[in-house]
């Protein structure tokens, strides 16, 4: 689900959303933020 979430955000401006996404996902799965940030 996180992968799909990231894929749809690429269509928008992921650079602007990335800080919000990381902040939202950090309490959930810090391990996956590394994949998301790349």
Coordinates of C-alpha atoms in Angstrom, one line a residue:
X1 CA 0.0 0.0 0.0
X2 CA 2.9 2.4 0.8
X3 CA 4.4 1.6 -2.6
X4 CA 1.1 2.5 -4.4
X5 CA 0.9 5.7 -2.3
X6 CA 4.3 6.7 -3.4
X7 CA 3.6 5.9 -7.0
X8 CA 0.6 8.2 -7.1
X9 CA 2.5 11.0 -5.4
X10 CA 5.1 10.9 -8.1
X11 CA 2.4 12.2 -10.5
X12 CA 2.1 15.3 -8.3
X13 CA 5.2 17.0 -6.9
X14 CA 6.9 14.4 -4.7
X15 CA 9.7 16.8 -3.8
X16 CA 7.1 19.1 -2.0
X17 CA 5.2 16.2 -0.4
X18 CA 8.2 14.2 0.6
X19 CA 8.7 15.9 4.0
X20 CA 5.0 15.4 4.9
X21 CA 5.1 11.8 3.8
X22 CA 8.2 11.0 5.8
X23 CA 6.7 12.7 8.9
X24 CA 3.5 10.8 8.4
X25 CA 5.2 7.4 7.9
X26 CA 8.0 7.7 10.5
X27 CA 5.9 6.4 13.4
X28 CA 4.6 3.6 11.2
X29 CA 7.6 2.1 9.4
X30 CA 10.9 3.9 9.6
X31 CA 12.6 1.2 7.6
X32 CA 10.5 1.9 4.5
X33 CA 11.2 5.7 4.5
X34 CA 14.7 4.8 3.1
X35 CA 13.1 3.3 0.0
X36 CA 10.7 6.1 -0.2
X37 CA 13.3 8.9 0.0
X38 CA 15.4 7.5 -2.8

